[in-house]
Coordinates of C-alpha atoms and ligand atoms in Angstrom, one line a residue:
Chain A
M1 CA 16.9 8.7 33.9
K2 CA 13.9 10.8 33.0
C3 CA 11.3 10.5 30.2
R4 CA 12.2 12.9 27.4
K5 CA 8.5 13.9 27.0
C6 CA 7.0 14.1 30.5
K7 CA 10.0 13.9 32.9
A8 CA 8.6 10.9 34.8
V9 CA 11.0 8.0 35.7
A10 CA 12.1 6.4 32.5
A11 CA 11.4 2.7 31.8
V12 CA 13.3 2.4 28.5
A13 CA 16.6 4.0 27.7
L14 CA 17.6 4.2 24.0
P15 CA 21.3 5.1 23.5
S16 CA 20.9 5.0 19.7
H17 CA 18.4 7.8 19.9
N18 CA 20.1 9.4 22.9
T19 CA 16.9 9.4 24.8
A20 CA 14.6 7.6 27.3
F21 CA 10.8 7.2 27.8
C22 CA 8.4 6.4 30.6
P23 CA 5.9 3.5 30.2
D24 CA 3.2 5.8 28.9
C25 CA 5.2 7.8 26.4
Y26 CA 7.3 4.8 25.1
P27 CA 4.5 3.1 23.1
V28 CA 3.7 6.4 21.5
F29 CA 7.3 6.8 20.4
V30 CA 7.2 3.2 18.9
R31 CA 4.0 3.9 17.1
S32 CA 5.3 7.1 15.6
Q33 CA 8.4 5.2 14.3
V34 CA 6.2 2.7 12.5
E35 CA 3.8 5.4 11.2
R36 CA 6.8 7.3 9.8
A37 CA 8.2 4.2 8.1
I38 CA 4.9 3.5 6.5
H39 CA 4.5 7.1 5.3
R40 CA 8.1 7.6 4.1
H41 CA 8.2 4.4 2.0
K42 CA 4.5 4.7 0.9
M43 CA 3.9 1.2 2.3
I44 CA 0.1 1.2 2.6
A45 CA -2.3 3.1 0.4
P46 CA -5.7 4.3 1.8
G47 CA -8.1 1.4 1.8
D48 CA -5.5 -1.3 1.3
R49 CA -6.3 -4.6 3.1
V50 CA -3.1 -5.6 4.9
L51 CA -2.2 -9.3 5.3
V52 CA 0.1 -9.7 8.3
A53 CA 2.3 -12.8 8.5
V54 CA 2.3 -13.9 12.2
S55 CA 4.5 -16.4 13.9
G56 CA 3.3 -16.0 17.5
G57 CA 6.6 -14.2 18.4
K58 CA 6.7 -10.6 19.8
D59 CA 7.6 -8.9 16.5
S60 CA 4.7 -10.1 14.4
L61 CA 2.1 -9.6 17.2
A62 CA 3.5 -6.2 18.0
L63 CA 3.2 -5.3 14.3
T64 CA -0.4 -6.5 14.2
L65 CA -1.3 -4.3 17.2
L66 CA 0.5 -1.3 15.8
L67 CA -1.1 -1.5 12.3
H68 CA -4.5 -2.0 14.0
E69 CA -4.1 1.0 16.2
L70 CA -2.9 3.1 13.2
G71 CA -6.3 2.3 11.7
H72 CA -5.3 -0.2 9.0
D73 CA -7.5 -3.1 7.9
V74 CA -5.5 -6.0 9.2
H75 CA -5.9 -9.8 8.5
G76 CA -3.6 -12.3 10.1
L77 CA -2.1 -15.4 8.5
H78 CA -0.3 -18.0 10.5
V79 CA 1.4 -21.1 9.0
D80 CA 1.2 -24.0 11.4
L81 CA 4.5 -25.9 10.9
D82 CA 3.6 -28.9 13.0
I83 CA 6.9 -28.9 14.9
P84 CA 6.7 -30.7 18.3
N85 CA 7.0 -28.6 21.5
S86 CA 6.8 -25.4 19.5
S87 CA 4.0 -25.1 16.9
T88 CA 1.0 -25.7 19.2
D89 CA 2.1 -22.8 21.5
A90 CA 2.9 -20.5 18.6
R91 CA -0.5 -21.1 17.0
A92 CA -2.3 -20.7 20.3
A93 CA -0.5 -17.3 20.9
C94 CA -1.7 -16.1 17.5
E95 CA -5.2 -17.3 18.0
G96 CA -5.5 -15.8 21.5
F97 CA -4.1 -12.5 20.4
F98 CA -6.3 -12.1 17.4
A99 CA -9.4 -13.1 19.3
K100 CA -8.6 -10.5 22.0
L101 CA -8.4 -7.8 19.3
G102 CA -11.4 -9.1 17.4
L103 CA -9.3 -9.4 14.2
P104 CA -9.6 -12.1 11.5
L105 CA -6.9 -14.8 11.4
T106 CA -6.3 -17.6 9.0
V107 CA -4.2 -20.7 9.8
I108 CA -2.6 -22.8 7.1
E109 CA -1.6 -26.3 8.4
L110 CA 1.4 -27.7 6.6
R111 CA 0.4 -31.2 7.7
R112 CA -2.6 -30.9 5.5
E113 CA -0.4 -30.0 2.6
G114 CA 1.7 -33.2 3.2
L115 CA 4.6 -30.8 4.3
A116 CA 4.8 -31.1 8.1
I117 CA 8.3 -29.7 8.9
P118 CA 9.5 -32.8 10.8
L119 CA 8.5 -35.0 7.9
V120 CA 10.2 -32.6 5.4
K121 CA 13.3 -32.5 7.6
S122 CA 13.6 -36.3 7.6
R123 CA 13.5 -36.3 3.7
I124 CA 15.8 -33.5 2.7
K125 CA 19.6 -33.0 2.9
R126 CA 19.5 -29.2 2.9
P127 CA 19.3 -27.3 6.2
I128 CA 15.7 -27.4 7.3
C129 CA 15.5 -23.6 8.0
S130 CA 16.0 -22.7 4.4
V131 CA 13.2 -25.0 3.3
C132 CA 11.0 -24.0 6.1
G133 CA 11.5 -20.3 5.2
K134 CA 10.7 -21.1 1.6
L135 CA 7.5 -22.9 2.5
K136 CA 6.3 -20.0 4.7
R137 CA 7.0 -17.4 2.0
Y138 CA 5.2 -19.6 -0.5
Y139 CA 2.0 -19.9 1.5
F140 CA 2.0 -16.2 2.5
N141 CA 2.5 -15.1 -1.1
K142 CA 0.0 -17.6 -2.4
F143 CA -2.7 -16.7 0.1
A144 CA -2.2 -13.0 -0.6
L145 CA -2.5 -13.6 -4.4
E146 CA -5.5 -15.9 -4.2
N147 CA -7.4 -13.6 -1.8
D148 CA -6.5 -10.3 -3.5
Y149 CA -4.5 -8.7 -0.7
P150 CA -2.4 -5.9 -2.2
V151 CA 0.0 -5.8 0.8
L152 CA 1.8 -8.5 2.8
A153 CA 3.4 -7.2 6.0
T154 CA 6.0 -9.0 8.1
G155 CA 7.5 -8.2 11.5
H156 CA 11.2 -8.0 10.5
N157 CA 13.0 -5.7 12.7
L158 CA 16.3 -3.7 12.4
D159 CA 18.4 -6.5 13.8
D160 CA 16.9 -9.0 11.3
E161 CA 17.5 -6.6 8.4
V162 CA 21.0 -5.7 9.4
S163 CA 22.1 -9.3 10.0
R164 CA 20.6 -10.3 6.6
L165 CA 22.3 -7.4 4.9
F166 CA 25.5 -8.2 6.6
A167 CA 25.3 -11.9 5.5
N168 CA 24.5 -10.8 1.9
T169 CA 27.4 -8.4 2.0
I170 CA 29.9 -11.0 3.3
R171 CA 29.0 -13.1 0.2
W172 CA 28.6 -10.0 -2.0
D173 CA 25.4 -11.7 -3.1
H174 CA 24.3 -9.1 -5.8
A175 CA 20.9 -10.7 -6.4
Y176 CA 19.9 -10.4 -2.8
L177 CA 21.6 -7.0 -2.4
S178 CA 19.6 -5.7 -5.3
D179 CA 16.2 -6.1 -3.7
Q180 CA 16.6 -6.1 0.1
G181 CA 14.7 -3.3 1.7
P182 CA 11.6 -2.4 3.8
L183 CA 9.4 -2.2 0.7
L184 CA 9.3 -4.5 -2.3
P185 CA 6.8 -3.3 -4.9
A186 CA 4.2 -5.7 -6.3
E187 CA 5.6 -7.4 -9.4
S188 CA 5.2 -10.6 -11.4
G189 CA 2.2 -11.8 -9.5
F190 CA 3.6 -11.1 -6.0
A191 CA 1.8 -8.8 -3.6
R192 CA 3.7 -5.7 -2.3
K193 CA 5.9 -6.6 0.7
I194 CA 6.4 -4.3 3.6
K195 CA 8.4 -4.3 6.8
P196 CA 7.0 -1.5 8.8
M197 CA 9.2 -2.2 11.9
Y198 CA 12.5 -2.1 10.0
R199 CA 13.8 0.8 12.0
L200 CA 13.0 -0.7 15.4
T201 CA 15.5 -3.0 17.1
E202 CA 14.6 -6.3 18.8
F203 CA 15.2 -4.6 22.2
E204 CA 12.8 -1.7 21.3
I205 CA 10.1 -4.2 20.2
A206 CA 10.6 -6.4 23.3
N207 CA 10.1 -3.3 25.5
F208 CA 7.0 -2.3 23.6
S209 CA 5.5 -5.9 23.8
F210 CA 6.2 -6.0 27.5
L211 CA 4.6 -2.6 28.2
R212 CA 1.6 -3.4 26.1
G213 CA 1.1 -6.8 27.7
I214 CA 1.4 -8.8 24.5
D215 CA 1.2 -12.5 25.2
H216 CA 3.8 -14.0 22.8
V217 CA 5.8 -17.2 22.7
I218 CA 9.2 -17.0 24.2
A219 CA 10.7 -20.5 23.7
G220 CA 12.4 -20.9 20.3
C221 CA 12.1 -23.5 17.6
P222 CA 14.0 -26.7 18.5
Y223 CA 15.6 -26.6 15.0
S224 CA 16.9 -23.1 15.2
G225 CA 20.4 -24.1 16.5
K226 CA 22.6 -23.9 13.3
A227 CA 21.6 -20.7 11.7
S228 CA 24.3 -18.1 11.1
F229 CA 22.2 -15.1 11.8
P230 CA 22.6 -15.3 15.5
I231 CA 26.4 -14.9 15.1
Y232 CA 25.9 -11.8 13.1
K233 CA 23.4 -10.4 15.5
G234 CA 25.9 -10.9 18.3
L235 CA 28.6 -9.1 16.4
W236 CA 26.3 -6.2 15.6
S237 CA 25.1 -5.8 19.2
G238 CA 28.7 -5.5 20.3
L239 CA 29.3 -2.9 17.6
E240 CA 26.1 -1.0 18.5
E241 CA 27.1 -1.0 22.1
R242 CA 30.3 0.9 21.3
M243 CA 28.9 2.9 18.4
P244 CA 25.2 3.7 19.1
G245 CA 23.4 4.2 15.8
A246 CA 25.7 2.0 13.8
K247 CA 23.0 -0.4 12.8
V248 CA 20.5 2.1 11.5
Q249 CA 23.3 3.9 9.6
F250 CA 24.6 0.8 8.0
Y251 CA 21.1 -0.1 6.8
E252 CA 19.8 3.3 5.8
N253 CA 23.1 4.1 3.9
F254 CA 22.7 0.9 2.1
L255 CA 19.2 1.7 1.0
R256 CA 20.4 5.1 -0.2
E257 CA 23.8 4.5 -1.6
G258 CA 24.2 0.7 -2.2
R259 CA 20.9 -0.8 -3.2
P260 CA 20.3 1.4 -6.3
V261 CA 23.7 0.3 -7.7
F262 CA 23.0 -3.4 -7.3
A263 CA 19.4 -2.9 -8.5
A264 CA 20.5 -1.2 -11.8
W265 CA 23.0 -4.0 -12.3
S266 CA 20.5 -6.8 -11.8
D267 CA 18.0 -5.2 -14.1
Q268 CA 20.3 -6.0 -16.9
Q269 CA 20.5 -9.6 -15.9
G270 CA 16.8 -9.8 -15.3
Q271 CA 14.8 -12.9 -16.0
L272 CA 11.0 -12.7 -15.5
P273 CA 9.3 -15.5 -13.6
T274 CA 6.6 -17.5 -15.2
P275 CA 3.7 -19.4 -13.5
C276 CA 4.5 -22.9 -12.1
T277 CA 3.0 -25.5 -14.3
E278 CA 1.5 -27.3 -11.3
C279 CA 0.3 -24.5 -8.9
G280 CA 0.6 -21.3 -10.8
Y281 CA 3.0 -19.7 -8.4
P282 CA 5.6 -17.4 -10.1
T283 CA 8.9 -19.2 -10.6
S284 CA 12.0 -19.1 -12.7
A285 CA 11.8 -22.9 -13.3
E286 CA 9.0 -24.8 -14.9
R287 CA 7.9 -26.3 -11.6
C288 CA 8.3 -24.1 -8.5
G289 CA 10.5 -25.0 -5.6
V290 CA 7.6 -26.0 -3.3
C291 CA 6.0 -28.3 -5.8
R292 CA 9.4 -30.0 -6.2
I293 CA 9.7 -30.4 -2.5
K294 CA 6.2 -31.8 -2.3
A295 CA 6.9 -34.3 -5.1
M296 CA 10.1 -35.4 -3.3
V297 CA 8.5 -35.9 0.0
A298 CA 5.6 -37.8 -1.6
D299 CA 8.0 -40.0 -3.6
D300 CA 9.8 -41.0 -0.5
E301 CA 6.5 -41.8 1.2
K302 CA 5.7 -44.5 -1.4
Chain B
M1 CA 20.7 -10.5 48.9
I2 CA 19.4 -9.8 45.4
Y3 CA 17.6 -12.6 43.6
I4 CA 17.9 -12.9 39.8
R5 CA 15.8 -15.0 37.5
L6 CA 17.1 -15.5 33.9
E7 CA 14.5 -15.9 31.2
P8 CA 13.8 -17.7 29.0
E9 CA 16.2 -20.3 30.5
G10 CA 14.4 -20.2 33.9
R11 CA 17.8 -20.3 35.8
T12 CA 18.0 -18.5 39.1
M13 CA 21.0 -16.9 40.9
H14 CA 21.7 -14.4 43.6
F15 CA 24.2 -11.7 44.4
P16 CA 25.0 -10.4 48.0
R17 CA 25.1 -6.9 46.7
L18 CA 24.8 -4.9 43.4
G19 CA 24.8 -1.2 43.0
T20 CA 22.9 -0.6 39.7
V21 CA 21.2 -2.4 36.9
L22 CA 24.3 -1.6 34.8
Q23 CA 26.5 -3.6 37.2
L24 CA 24.1 -6.5 37.0
L25 CA 24.3 -6.5 33.2
R26 CA 28.1 -6.4 33.3
K27 CA 28.2 -9.2 35.9
L28 CA 26.1 -11.3 33.5
G29 CA 28.2 -10.3 30.5
L30 CA 25.2 -8.6 28.8
G31 CA 25.1 -5.4 26.8
N32 CA 22.7 -2.6 27.8
N33 CA 20.2 -3.6 25.1
A34 CA 20.5 -7.3 25.5
A35 CA 17.7 -7.9 28.0
L36 CA 14.7 -6.4 29.7
I37 CA 15.3 -5.9 33.4
I38 CA 12.0 -6.3 35.3
R39 CA 11.4 -5.7 39.0
D40 CA 7.8 -6.0 40.4
G41 CA 6.4 -5.7 36.9
E42 CA 8.4 -2.5 36.2
L43 CA 11.1 -2.0 33.6
L44 CA 14.3 -0.6 34.9
T45 CA 16.9 1.5 32.9
P46 CA 20.6 0.7 33.5
D47 CA 21.1 3.6 35.9
R48 CA 18.4 2.4 38.4
R49 CA 19.7 1.2 41.8
L50 CA 19.1 -2.3 43.1
H51 CA 18.4 -3.0 46.8
A52 CA 18.7 -5.9 49.2
G53 CA 15.7 -8.2 48.9
D54 CA 15.0 -7.2 45.3
E55 CA 13.7 -9.9 42.9
V56 CA 14.7 -9.2 39.4
V57 CA 13.9 -10.9 36.1
V58 CA 16.5 -10.7 33.3
R59 CA 14.7 -11.5 30.1
T60 CA 17.1 -11.7 27.1
V61 CA 15.7 -10.4 23.8
T62 CA 16.3 -12.6 20.9
S63 CA 13.5 -13.6 18.5
R64 CA 12.7 -17.0 17.2
G65 CA 12.9 -18.0 13.5
Ligands
SF4_1 S1 14.1 -22.1 13.2 FE1 14.1 -23.0 11.2 S2 12.7 -24.7 11.2 FE2 12.3 -23.5 13.1 S3 10.6 -22.2 12.5 FE3 12.5 -21.1 12.0 S4 13.0 -21.5 9.9 FE4 11.5 -23.0 10.6
ZN2 ZN1 6.7 10.1 29.7
ZN3 ZN1 4.2 -24.9 -7.8

């Protein structure tokens, strides 16, 4: 196979785009995909400081590099979950990467908040991943709010987005279907949320990370076993294999045809969040979910 | 012999002969976009030929939570 641009031996073949690229031309292709997504959805305005949520995995580090190379003002935020055999490496990967690029990185340690994930896991009955995700979102949002970042960027890729959309569709979860997308405008105290890599697959990002020598963590979280997303990802990769382009079509058609319908419907049901009485975070209850988890963990401690 | 190392598991295996990367992927039950295929630090597309003595890394692509 030959590179579409320069005819050198290809390193990456992309059936969904019906094309292939050499090691030099491929990163340029990836960058242009991200640049186009940012432009098309008006994700970042000139002068915006962009807060990037980084886990230490390939997606969020690749996003950091791409945004930096596209000339955006990037600040990293990592939440140290304090999970044994996982969090130390993840944090070190973030710190090493940001130091190499000379970019600022802030680390929030859940242990200091009394919310180390193993402790929380031992206190709750719900699956830990839903609580862990809630905590991460909370601290990203809160940090963006308190430090006046207009934009919060995450490294979600097309596979993440498609499996989430698929999960929401299987449940016909209209609340989630009404606001899933690569851009969530700032509202009720939340920063604008963007997913500049939503058109790139996991495979495409893995190739980019390899070719650009990004040092990311490979081993997964020891608690990741029971999530349902991997099942959907498996189904979709089988489908994509037989129908190249199926993923991007499913997602883009949803954004165009499906989402507006759900959004209009949910506007009628709308209930505006109010500040949490304890921490000020926007919530639909009096006390936000994280303050409730905190209280529960602290109660058990006594 | 062609030597295979599976990442991230770290398992190794070998095949007496394999024609192409595509055949390797099929033998491992993997789709074309399920893994990076790396030989001597170089990424290989499914049509590339494998040769006796090759050491190949198969790095599956799945992201953590
Ligand atoms: S797998 Fe679950 S517990 Fe582990 S980091 Fe992801 S969300 Fe948190
Ligand atoms: Zn080229
Ligand atoms: Zn609160």
